Tab-separated table of C-alpha atoms and ligand atoms in Angstrom:
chain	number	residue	atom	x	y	z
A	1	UNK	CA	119.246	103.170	112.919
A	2	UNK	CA	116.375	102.889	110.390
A	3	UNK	CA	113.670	105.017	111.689
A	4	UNK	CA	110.825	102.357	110.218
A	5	UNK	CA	110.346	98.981	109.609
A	6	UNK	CA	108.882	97.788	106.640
A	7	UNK	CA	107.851	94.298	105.718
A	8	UNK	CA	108.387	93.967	101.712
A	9	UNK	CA	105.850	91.783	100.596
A	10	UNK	CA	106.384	91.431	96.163
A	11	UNK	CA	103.982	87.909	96.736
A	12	UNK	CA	103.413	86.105	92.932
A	13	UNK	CA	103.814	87.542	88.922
A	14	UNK	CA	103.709	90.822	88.314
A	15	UNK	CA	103.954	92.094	91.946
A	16	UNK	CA	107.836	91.410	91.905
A	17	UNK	CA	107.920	94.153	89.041
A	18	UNK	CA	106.052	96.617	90.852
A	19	UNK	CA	107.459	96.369	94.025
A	20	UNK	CA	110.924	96.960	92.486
A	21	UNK	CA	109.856	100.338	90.793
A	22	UNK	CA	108.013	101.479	93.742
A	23	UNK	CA	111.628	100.804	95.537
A	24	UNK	CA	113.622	102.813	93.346
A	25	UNK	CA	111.167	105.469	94.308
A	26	UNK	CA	111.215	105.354	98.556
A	27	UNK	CA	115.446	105.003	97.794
A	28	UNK	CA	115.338	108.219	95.737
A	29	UNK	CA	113.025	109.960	98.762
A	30	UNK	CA	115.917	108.661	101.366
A	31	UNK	CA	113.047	106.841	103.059
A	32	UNK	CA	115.099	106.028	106.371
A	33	UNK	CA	113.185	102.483	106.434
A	34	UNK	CA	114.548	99.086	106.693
A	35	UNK	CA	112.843	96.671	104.296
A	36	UNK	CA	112.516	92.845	105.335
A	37	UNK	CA	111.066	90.328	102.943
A	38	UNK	CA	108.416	88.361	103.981
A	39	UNK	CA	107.136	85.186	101.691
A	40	UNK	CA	103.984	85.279	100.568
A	41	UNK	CA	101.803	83.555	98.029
A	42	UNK	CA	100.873	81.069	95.807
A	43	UNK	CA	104.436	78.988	96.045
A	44	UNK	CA	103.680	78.680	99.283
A	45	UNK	CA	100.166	77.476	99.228
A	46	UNK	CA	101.742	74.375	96.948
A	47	UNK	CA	104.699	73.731	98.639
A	48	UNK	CA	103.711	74.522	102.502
A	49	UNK	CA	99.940	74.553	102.070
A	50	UNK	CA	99.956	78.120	103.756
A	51	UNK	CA	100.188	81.157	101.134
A	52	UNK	CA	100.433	83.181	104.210
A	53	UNK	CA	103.262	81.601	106.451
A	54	UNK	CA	102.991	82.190	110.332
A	55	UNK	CA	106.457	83.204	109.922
A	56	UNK	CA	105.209	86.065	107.528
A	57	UNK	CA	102.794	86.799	110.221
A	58	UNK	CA	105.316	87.439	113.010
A	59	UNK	CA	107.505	89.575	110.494
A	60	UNK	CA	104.032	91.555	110.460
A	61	UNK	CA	103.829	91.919	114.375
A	62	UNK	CA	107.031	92.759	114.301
A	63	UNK	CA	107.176	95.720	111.502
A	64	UNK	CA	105.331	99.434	111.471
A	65	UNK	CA	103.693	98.688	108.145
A	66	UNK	CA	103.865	96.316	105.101
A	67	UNK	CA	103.832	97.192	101.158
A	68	UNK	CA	102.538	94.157	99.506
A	69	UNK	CA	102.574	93.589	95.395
A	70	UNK	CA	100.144	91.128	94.004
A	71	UNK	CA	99.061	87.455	94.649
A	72	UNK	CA	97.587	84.733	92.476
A	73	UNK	CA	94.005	83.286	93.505
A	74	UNK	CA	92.250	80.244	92.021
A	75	UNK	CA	89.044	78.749	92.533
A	76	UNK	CA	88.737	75.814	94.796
A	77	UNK	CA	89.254	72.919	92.497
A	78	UNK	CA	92.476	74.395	91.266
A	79	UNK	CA	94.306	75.066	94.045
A	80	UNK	CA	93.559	71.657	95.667
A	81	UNK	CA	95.459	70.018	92.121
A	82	UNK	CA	98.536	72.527	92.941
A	83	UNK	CA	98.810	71.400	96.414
A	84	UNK	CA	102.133	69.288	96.997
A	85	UNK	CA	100.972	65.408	97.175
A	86	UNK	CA	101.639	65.050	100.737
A	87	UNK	CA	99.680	67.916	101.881
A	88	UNK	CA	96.801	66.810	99.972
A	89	UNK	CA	93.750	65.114	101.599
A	90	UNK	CA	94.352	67.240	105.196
A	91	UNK	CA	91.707	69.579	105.337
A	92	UNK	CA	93.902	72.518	104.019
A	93	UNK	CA	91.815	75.044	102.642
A	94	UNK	CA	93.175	78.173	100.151
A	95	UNK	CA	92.245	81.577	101.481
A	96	UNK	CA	93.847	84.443	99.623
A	97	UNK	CA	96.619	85.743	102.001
A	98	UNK	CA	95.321	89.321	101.519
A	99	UNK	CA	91.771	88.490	102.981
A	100	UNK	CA	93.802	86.909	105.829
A	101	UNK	CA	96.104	89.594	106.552
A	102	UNK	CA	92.886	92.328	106.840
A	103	UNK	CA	90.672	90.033	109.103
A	104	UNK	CA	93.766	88.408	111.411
A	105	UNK	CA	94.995	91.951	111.769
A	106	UNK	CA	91.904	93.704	111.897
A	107	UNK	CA	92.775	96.000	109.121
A	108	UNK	CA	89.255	96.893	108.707
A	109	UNK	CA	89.017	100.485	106.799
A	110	UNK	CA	90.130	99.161	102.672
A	111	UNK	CA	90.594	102.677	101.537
A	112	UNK	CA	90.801	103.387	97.724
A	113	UNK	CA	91.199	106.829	96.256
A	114	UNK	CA	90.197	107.378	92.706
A	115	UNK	CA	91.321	110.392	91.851
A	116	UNK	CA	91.964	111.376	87.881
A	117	UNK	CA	95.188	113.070	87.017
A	118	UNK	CA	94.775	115.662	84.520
A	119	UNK	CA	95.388	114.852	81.322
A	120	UNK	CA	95.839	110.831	81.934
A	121	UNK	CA	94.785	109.464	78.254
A	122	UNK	CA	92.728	106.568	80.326
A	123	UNK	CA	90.689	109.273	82.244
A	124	UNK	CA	86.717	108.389	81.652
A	125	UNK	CA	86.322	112.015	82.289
A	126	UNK	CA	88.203	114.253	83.974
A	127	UNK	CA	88.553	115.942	87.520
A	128	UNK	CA	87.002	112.734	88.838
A	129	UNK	CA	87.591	112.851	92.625
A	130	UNK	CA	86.049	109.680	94.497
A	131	UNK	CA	87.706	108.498	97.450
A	132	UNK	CA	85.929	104.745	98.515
A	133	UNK	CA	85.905	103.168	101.946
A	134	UNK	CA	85.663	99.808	101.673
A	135	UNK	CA	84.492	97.332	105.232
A	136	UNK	CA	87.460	95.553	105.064
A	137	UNK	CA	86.926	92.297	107.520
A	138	UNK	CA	83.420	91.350	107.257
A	139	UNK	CA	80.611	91.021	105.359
A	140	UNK	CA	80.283	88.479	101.955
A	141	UNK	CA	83.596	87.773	102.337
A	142	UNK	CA	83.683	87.067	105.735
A	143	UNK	CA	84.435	83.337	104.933
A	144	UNK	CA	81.245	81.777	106.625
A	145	UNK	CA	80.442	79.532	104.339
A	146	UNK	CA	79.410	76.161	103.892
A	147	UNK	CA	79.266	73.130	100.963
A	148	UNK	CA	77.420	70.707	101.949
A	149	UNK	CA	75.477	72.781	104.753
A	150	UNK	CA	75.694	70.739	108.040
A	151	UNK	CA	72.527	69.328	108.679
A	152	UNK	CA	72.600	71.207	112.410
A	153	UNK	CA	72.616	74.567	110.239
A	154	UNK	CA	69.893	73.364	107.687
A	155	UNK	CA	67.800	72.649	110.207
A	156	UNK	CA	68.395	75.839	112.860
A	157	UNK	CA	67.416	78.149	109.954
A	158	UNK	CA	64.534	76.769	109.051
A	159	UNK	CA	63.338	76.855	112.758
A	160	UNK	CA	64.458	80.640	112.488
A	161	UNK	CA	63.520	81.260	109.220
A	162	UNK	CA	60.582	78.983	106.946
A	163	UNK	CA	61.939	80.414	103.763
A	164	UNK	CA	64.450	77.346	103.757
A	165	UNK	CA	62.240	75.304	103.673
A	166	UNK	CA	62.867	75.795	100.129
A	167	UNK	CA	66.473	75.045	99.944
A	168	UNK	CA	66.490	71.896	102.530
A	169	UNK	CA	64.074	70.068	99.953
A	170	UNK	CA	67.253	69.537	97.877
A	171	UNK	CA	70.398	66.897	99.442
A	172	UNK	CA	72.719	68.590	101.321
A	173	UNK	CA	75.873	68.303	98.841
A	174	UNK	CA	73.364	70.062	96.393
A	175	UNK	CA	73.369	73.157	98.265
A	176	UNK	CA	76.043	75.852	98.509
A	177	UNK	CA	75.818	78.794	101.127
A	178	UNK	CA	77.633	82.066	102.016
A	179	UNK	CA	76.415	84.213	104.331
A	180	UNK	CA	76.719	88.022	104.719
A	181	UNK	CA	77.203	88.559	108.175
A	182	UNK	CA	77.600	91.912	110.192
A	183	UNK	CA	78.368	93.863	113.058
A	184	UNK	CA	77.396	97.503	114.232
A	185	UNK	CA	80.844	97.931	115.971
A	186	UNK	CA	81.844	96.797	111.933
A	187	UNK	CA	79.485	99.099	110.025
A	188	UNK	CA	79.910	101.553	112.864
A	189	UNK	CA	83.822	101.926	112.451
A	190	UNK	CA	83.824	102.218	108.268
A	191	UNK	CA	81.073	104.711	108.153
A	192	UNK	CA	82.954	107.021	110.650
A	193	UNK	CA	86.014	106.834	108.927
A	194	UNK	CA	84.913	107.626	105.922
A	195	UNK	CA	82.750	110.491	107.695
A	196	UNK	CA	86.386	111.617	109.511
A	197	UNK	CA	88.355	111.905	105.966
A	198	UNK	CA	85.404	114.107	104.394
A	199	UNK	CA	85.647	116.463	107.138
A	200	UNK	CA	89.460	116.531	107.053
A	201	UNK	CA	89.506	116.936	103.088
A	202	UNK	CA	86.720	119.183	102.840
A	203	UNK	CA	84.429	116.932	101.260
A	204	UNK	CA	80.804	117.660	100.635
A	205	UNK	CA	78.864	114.883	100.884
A	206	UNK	CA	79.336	110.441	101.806
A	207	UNK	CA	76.979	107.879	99.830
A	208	UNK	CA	76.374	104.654	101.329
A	209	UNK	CA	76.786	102.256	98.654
A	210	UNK	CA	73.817	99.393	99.702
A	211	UNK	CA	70.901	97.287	99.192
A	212	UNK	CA	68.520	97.915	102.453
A	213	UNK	CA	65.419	96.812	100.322
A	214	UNK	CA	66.506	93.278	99.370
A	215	UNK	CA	69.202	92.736	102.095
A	216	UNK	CA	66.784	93.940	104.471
A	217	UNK	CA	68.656	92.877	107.776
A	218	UNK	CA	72.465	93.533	106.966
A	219	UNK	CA	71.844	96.398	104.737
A	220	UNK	CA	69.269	97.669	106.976
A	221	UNK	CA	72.148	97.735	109.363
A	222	UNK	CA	74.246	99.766	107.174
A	223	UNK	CA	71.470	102.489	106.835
A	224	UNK	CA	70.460	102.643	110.377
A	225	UNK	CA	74.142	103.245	111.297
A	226	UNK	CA	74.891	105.532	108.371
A	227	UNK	CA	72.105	107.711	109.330
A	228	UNK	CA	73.938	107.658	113.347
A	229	UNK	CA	76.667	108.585	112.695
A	230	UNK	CA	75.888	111.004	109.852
A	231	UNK	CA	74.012	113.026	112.707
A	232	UNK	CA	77.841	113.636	114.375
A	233	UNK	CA	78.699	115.318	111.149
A	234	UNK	CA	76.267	118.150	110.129
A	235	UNK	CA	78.256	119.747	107.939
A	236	UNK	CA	78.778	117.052	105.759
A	237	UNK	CA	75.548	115.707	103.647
A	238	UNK	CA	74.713	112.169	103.272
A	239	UNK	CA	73.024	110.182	100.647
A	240	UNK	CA	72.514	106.565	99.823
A	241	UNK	CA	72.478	104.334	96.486
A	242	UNK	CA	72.012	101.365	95.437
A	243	UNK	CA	74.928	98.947	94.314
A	244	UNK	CA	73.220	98.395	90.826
A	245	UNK	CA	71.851	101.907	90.887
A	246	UNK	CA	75.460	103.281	91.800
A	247	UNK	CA	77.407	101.400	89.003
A	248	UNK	CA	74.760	103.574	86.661
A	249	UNK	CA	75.397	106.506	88.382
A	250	UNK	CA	78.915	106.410	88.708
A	251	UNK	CA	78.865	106.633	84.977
A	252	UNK	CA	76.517	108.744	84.378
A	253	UNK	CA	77.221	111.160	86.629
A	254	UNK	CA	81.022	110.776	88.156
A	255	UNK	CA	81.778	114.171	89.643
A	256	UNK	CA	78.566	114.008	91.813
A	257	UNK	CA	80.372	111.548	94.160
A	258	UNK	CA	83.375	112.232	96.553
A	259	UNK	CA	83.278	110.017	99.313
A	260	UNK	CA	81.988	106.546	99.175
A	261	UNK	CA	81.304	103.670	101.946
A	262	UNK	CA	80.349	100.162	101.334
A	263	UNK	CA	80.513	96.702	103.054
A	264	UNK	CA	83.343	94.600	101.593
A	265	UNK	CA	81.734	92.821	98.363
A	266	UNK	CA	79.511	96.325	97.411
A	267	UNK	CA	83.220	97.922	98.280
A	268	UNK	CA	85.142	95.267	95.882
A	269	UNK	CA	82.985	95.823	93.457
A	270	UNK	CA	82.502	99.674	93.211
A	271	UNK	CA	86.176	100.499	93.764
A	272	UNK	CA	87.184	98.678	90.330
A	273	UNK	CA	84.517	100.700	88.569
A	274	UNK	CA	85.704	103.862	90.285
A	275	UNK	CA	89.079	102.688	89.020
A	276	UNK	CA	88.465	102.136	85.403
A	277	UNK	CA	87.012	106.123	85.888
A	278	UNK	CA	90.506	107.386	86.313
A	279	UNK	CA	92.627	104.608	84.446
A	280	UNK	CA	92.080	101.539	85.565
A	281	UNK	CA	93.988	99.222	87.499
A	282	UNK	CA	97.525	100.466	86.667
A	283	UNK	CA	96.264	103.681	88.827
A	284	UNK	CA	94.370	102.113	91.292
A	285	UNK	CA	95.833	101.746	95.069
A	286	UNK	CA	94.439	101.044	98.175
A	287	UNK	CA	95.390	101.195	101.845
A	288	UNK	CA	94.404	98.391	104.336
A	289	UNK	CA	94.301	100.315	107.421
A	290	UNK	CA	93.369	98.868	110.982
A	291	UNK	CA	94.064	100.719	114.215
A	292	UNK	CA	97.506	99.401	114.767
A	293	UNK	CA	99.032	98.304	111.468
A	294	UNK	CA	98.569	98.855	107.706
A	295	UNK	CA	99.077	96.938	104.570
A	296	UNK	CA	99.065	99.043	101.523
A	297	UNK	CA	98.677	97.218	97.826
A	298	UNK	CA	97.880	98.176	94.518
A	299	UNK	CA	94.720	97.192	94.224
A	300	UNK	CA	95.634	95.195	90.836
A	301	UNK	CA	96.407	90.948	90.380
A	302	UNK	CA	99.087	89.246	90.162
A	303	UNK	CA	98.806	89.453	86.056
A	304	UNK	CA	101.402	85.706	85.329
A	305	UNK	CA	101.169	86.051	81.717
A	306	UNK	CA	103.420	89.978	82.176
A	307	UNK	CA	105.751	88.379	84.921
A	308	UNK	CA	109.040	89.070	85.023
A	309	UNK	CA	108.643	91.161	81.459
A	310	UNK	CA	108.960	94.783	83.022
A	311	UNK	CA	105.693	95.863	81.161
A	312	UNK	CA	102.988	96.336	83.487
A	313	UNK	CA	102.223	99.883	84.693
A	314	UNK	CA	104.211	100.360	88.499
A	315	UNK	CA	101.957	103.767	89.146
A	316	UNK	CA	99.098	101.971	91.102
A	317	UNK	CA	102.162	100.053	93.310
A	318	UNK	CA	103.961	103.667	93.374
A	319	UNK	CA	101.204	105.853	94.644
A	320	UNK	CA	100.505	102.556	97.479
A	321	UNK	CA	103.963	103.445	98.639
A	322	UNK	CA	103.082	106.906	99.025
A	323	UNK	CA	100.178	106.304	100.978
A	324	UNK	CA	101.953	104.240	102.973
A	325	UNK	CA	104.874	106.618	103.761
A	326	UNK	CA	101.800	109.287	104.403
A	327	UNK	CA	100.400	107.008	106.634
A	328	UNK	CA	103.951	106.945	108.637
A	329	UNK	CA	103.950	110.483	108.848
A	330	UNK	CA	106.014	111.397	105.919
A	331	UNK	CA	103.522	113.882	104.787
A	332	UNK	CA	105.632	116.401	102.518
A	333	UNK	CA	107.549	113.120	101.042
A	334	UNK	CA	104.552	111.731	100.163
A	335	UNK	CA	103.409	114.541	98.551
A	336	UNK	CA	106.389	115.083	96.381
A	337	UNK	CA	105.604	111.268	95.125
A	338	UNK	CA	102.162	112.520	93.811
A	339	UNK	CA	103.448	115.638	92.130
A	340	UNK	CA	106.233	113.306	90.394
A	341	UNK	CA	103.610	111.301	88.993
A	342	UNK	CA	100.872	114.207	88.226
A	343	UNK	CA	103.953	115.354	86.129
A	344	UNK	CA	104.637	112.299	84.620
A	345	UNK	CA	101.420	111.582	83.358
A	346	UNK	CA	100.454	115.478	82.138
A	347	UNK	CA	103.781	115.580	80.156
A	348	UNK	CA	102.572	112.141	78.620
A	349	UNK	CA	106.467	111.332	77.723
A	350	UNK	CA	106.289	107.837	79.665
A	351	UNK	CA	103.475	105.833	79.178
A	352	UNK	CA	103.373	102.080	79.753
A	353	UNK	CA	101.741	99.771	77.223
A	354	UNK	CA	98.344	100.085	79.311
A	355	UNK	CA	98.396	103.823	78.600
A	356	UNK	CA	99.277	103.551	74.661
A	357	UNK	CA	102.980	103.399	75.428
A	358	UNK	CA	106.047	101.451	75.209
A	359	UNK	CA	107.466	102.723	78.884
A	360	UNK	CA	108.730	99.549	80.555
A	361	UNK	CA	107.856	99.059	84.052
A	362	UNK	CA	111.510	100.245	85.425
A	363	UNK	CA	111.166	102.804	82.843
A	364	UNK	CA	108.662	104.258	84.801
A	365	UNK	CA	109.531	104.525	87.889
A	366	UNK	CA	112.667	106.316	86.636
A	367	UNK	CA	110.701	108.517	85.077
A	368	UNK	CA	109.108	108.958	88.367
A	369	UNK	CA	112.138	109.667	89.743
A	370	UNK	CA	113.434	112.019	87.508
A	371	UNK	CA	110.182	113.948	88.145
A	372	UNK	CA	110.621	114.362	91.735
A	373	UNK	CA	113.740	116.355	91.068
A	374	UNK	CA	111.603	119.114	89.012
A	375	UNK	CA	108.568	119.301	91.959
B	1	IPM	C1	90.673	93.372	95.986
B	1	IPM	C2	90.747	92.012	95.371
B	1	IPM	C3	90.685	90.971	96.480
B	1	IPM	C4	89.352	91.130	97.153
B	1	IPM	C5	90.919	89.511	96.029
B	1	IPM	C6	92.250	89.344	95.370
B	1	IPM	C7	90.751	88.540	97.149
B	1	IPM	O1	89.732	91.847	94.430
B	1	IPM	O2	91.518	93.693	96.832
B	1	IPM	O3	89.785	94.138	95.634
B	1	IPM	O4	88.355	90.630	96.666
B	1	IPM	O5	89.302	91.776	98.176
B	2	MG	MG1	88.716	93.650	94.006
C-alpha cells in the first residue's frame, strides 16, 4: 500500500508541463505515494462556475498533501464573459482557487525560499539566501471587499471614523473598497514561524516587512506582535523595513536579509522580488503550509501562450515537490532533489529558454534525473 496520498493538482497552461517533469522526478526517487487528480481551474470556472470544485475539496480532506501547477486568473469583467450562459446572472463570483484552498484550509504560513544556486546565469548576485514567510489567509487579500459599498457600511464608518466623510460625498457605485483586515492569533502565528525556522536553520536575524506609519492600526499590529514574540527568541535579532524601503534594500543590499515576514499583499509582493534575486520565477517555489495539510506550488502563472510547448523552466515546480516530500518526512530524498538540481544548474549543460537555453521542459527534468544518480 502507498505510504502517502497525494492530490495531483496540474490546474490550467503551463502547469500541466510542470507537473509532468516534477513527476518523472518523485518516480525516479521511488516516492511510495499514490497520486489522484483533482480538477482545478479556469475550465471549471466557465463550465461549472466553480474553479475549485467541492469535489476537489473532499479529494483534499481526504489526501496528506497536494502539489498544485499553475492556474489562470482574470479580472472581474473577464471572467464574468467566460462564464457558460446559463450560469451567468447568479451571483457567481471568480476567486482564484489558490486563495481558496489557503483560507478554507487554513494554510496560513506561504513559505518561499529564495535561495541562489551557485553559478545560476539568472543569479542578481550570488550566495543570496532569503527565506520569506508570507501571512497566507488574511490581510489585503482577505476578500472583504465591496463595489458599491452598502449604504449600512458607508454610514457605520463614518460614525467610527469622520475621515469618510470624504468618500460618502461621492454615489455609492462610484466608490470601490478593500479592506486590510487582521488578527493577532494571524500575525501571531506567521511571525513565530518564521521566528521557529531561523532558529532551526541557524539564521541570524527576521525583518518584518511593513508599513506601521501609514497603516497605523494593522501594521501597528504587525510590530507590536513582532516585537512579542521576538522577546521568545533572544538569540535571534530582529529588525523591521518598510515595503517600499525593503524593495530598495533588497537590491541594494541582498545578503543582509535571511529571514523575512510579511502580511499577505507586502508577502506577494516581496517574494517575486526576492525571486527575480535568484532567477526568477522558473526558480521560485513556495509551500502553503497550515497545521494539518499543505499545498505546495511553484510560485509562477499559468503562462497560456507556452502551454502544451514543453518550454517553460520545470525547476520552480521541481524544487515544490521537494519541499513537499520534506514536508512528509522524506528528508534525505528531498535533499538528493536539491543536489540534482544544484548540479544541474553549476554544470550549466541544461538550461531552458528562460536561462539562455534550448532545454525543453521534459528535457529538464531528465536532466534532473540523471543528476540524482551522480549525488
Ligand atoms: C502568488 C500569486 C497569487 C497570489 C495569485 C495567483 C492569486 O501571485 O501566489 O503569489 O496573489 O497570492
Ligand atoms: Mg504573487
Amino acid at each position: 500500500m502507498a505510504k502517502y496520498k497525494i492530490a495531483w493538482l496540474p490546474g490550467d497552461g503551463v502547469g500541466v508541463d510542470v507537473m509532468d517533469a516534477a513527476r518523472k522526478i518523485l518516480n525516479a526517487l521511488d516516492i511510495q505515494a499514490e497520486y489522484i487528480h483533482g480538477d482545478i481551474g479556469w475550465e471549471f470556472w466557465c463550465k461549472e462556475g466553480n474553479p475549485l470544485p467541492e469535489r476537489t475539496k473532499k479529494l483534499l480532506t481526504e489526501t496528506d498533501v497536494a502539489l498544485f501547477g499553475a492556474i489562470t486568473s482574470k479580472n472581474k469583467e473577464e471572467t464574468m464573459k467566460e462564464l457558460a450562459p446559463e450560469l451567468q446572472n447568479k451571483g457567481l463570483v471568480y476567486t482564484s482557487p489558490i486563495v481558496t484552498m489557503r483560507q478554507q484550509f487554513d494554510l496560513y504560513s506561504c513559505v518561499r525560499p529564495c535561495k541562489a544556486f551557485p553559478r545560476n546565469p539568472l543569479n542578481y548576485k550570488e550566495g543570496i539566501d532569503i527565506t520569506v514567510f508570507r501571512e497566507n489567509t488574511e490581510g489585503l487579500y482577505a476578500g472583504i471587499e465591496f463595489c458599491p459599498i452598502p449604504e449600512d457600511v458607508r454610514t457605520a464608518i463614518e460614525k467610527n471614523n469622520k475621515k469618510m466623510a470624504r468618500f460618502n460625498k461621492f454615489p455609492a457605485d462610484e466608490v470601490a473598497m478593500s479592506t486590510r483586515i487582521m488578527t493577532k492569533k494571524g500575525c501571531e502565528r506567521i511571525i513565530r514561524k518564521a521566528f521557529e525556522f531561523a532558529r532551526a536553520n541557524k539564521k541570524p536575524e527576521v525583518t518584518l516587512v511593513e508599513k506601521p506609519n501609514v497603516l497605523r492600526e494593522t501594521g501597528g499590529l504587525m510590530l507590536q506582535t513582532m516585537k512579542r514574540v521576538a522577546a521568545e527568541f533572544p538569540e535571534i535579532k530582529w529588525g523591521e523595513g518598510n515595503i517600499d524601503a525593503m524593495c530598495m534594500w533588497l537590491l541594494k543590499n541582498p545578503d543582509r536579509y535571511h529571514v523575512l515576514v510579511a502580511e499577505n499583499m507586502f508577502g506577494d509582493i516581496i517574494s517575486d522580488l526576492c525571486a527575480q534575486l535568484v532567477g526568477g520565477l522558473g526558480f521560485a517555489y513556495s509551500g502553503n503550509i497550515g497545521d494539518k495539510y499543505a499545498v505546495f506550488e511553484p510560485t509562477h502563472g499559468s503562462a497560456p501562450k507556452y502551454a502544451g510547448q514543453n518550454k517553460v523552466n520545470p525547476l520552480a515546480t521541481i524544487l515544490a515537490a521537494m519541499m513537499m516530500i520534506e514536508w512528509l518526512g522524506e528528508k534525505s530524498k528531498a535533499a538528493r532533489i536539491y543536489a540534482a538540481v544544484s548540479k544541474v544548474v553549476e554544470e550549466g549543460r541544461a538550461r531552458t529558454y528562460d536561462m539562455g537555453g534550448t532545454t525543453t521542459t521534459s528535457g529538464m527534468a531528465d536532466a534532473v534525473v540523471d543528476a540524482m544518480k551522480r549525488v
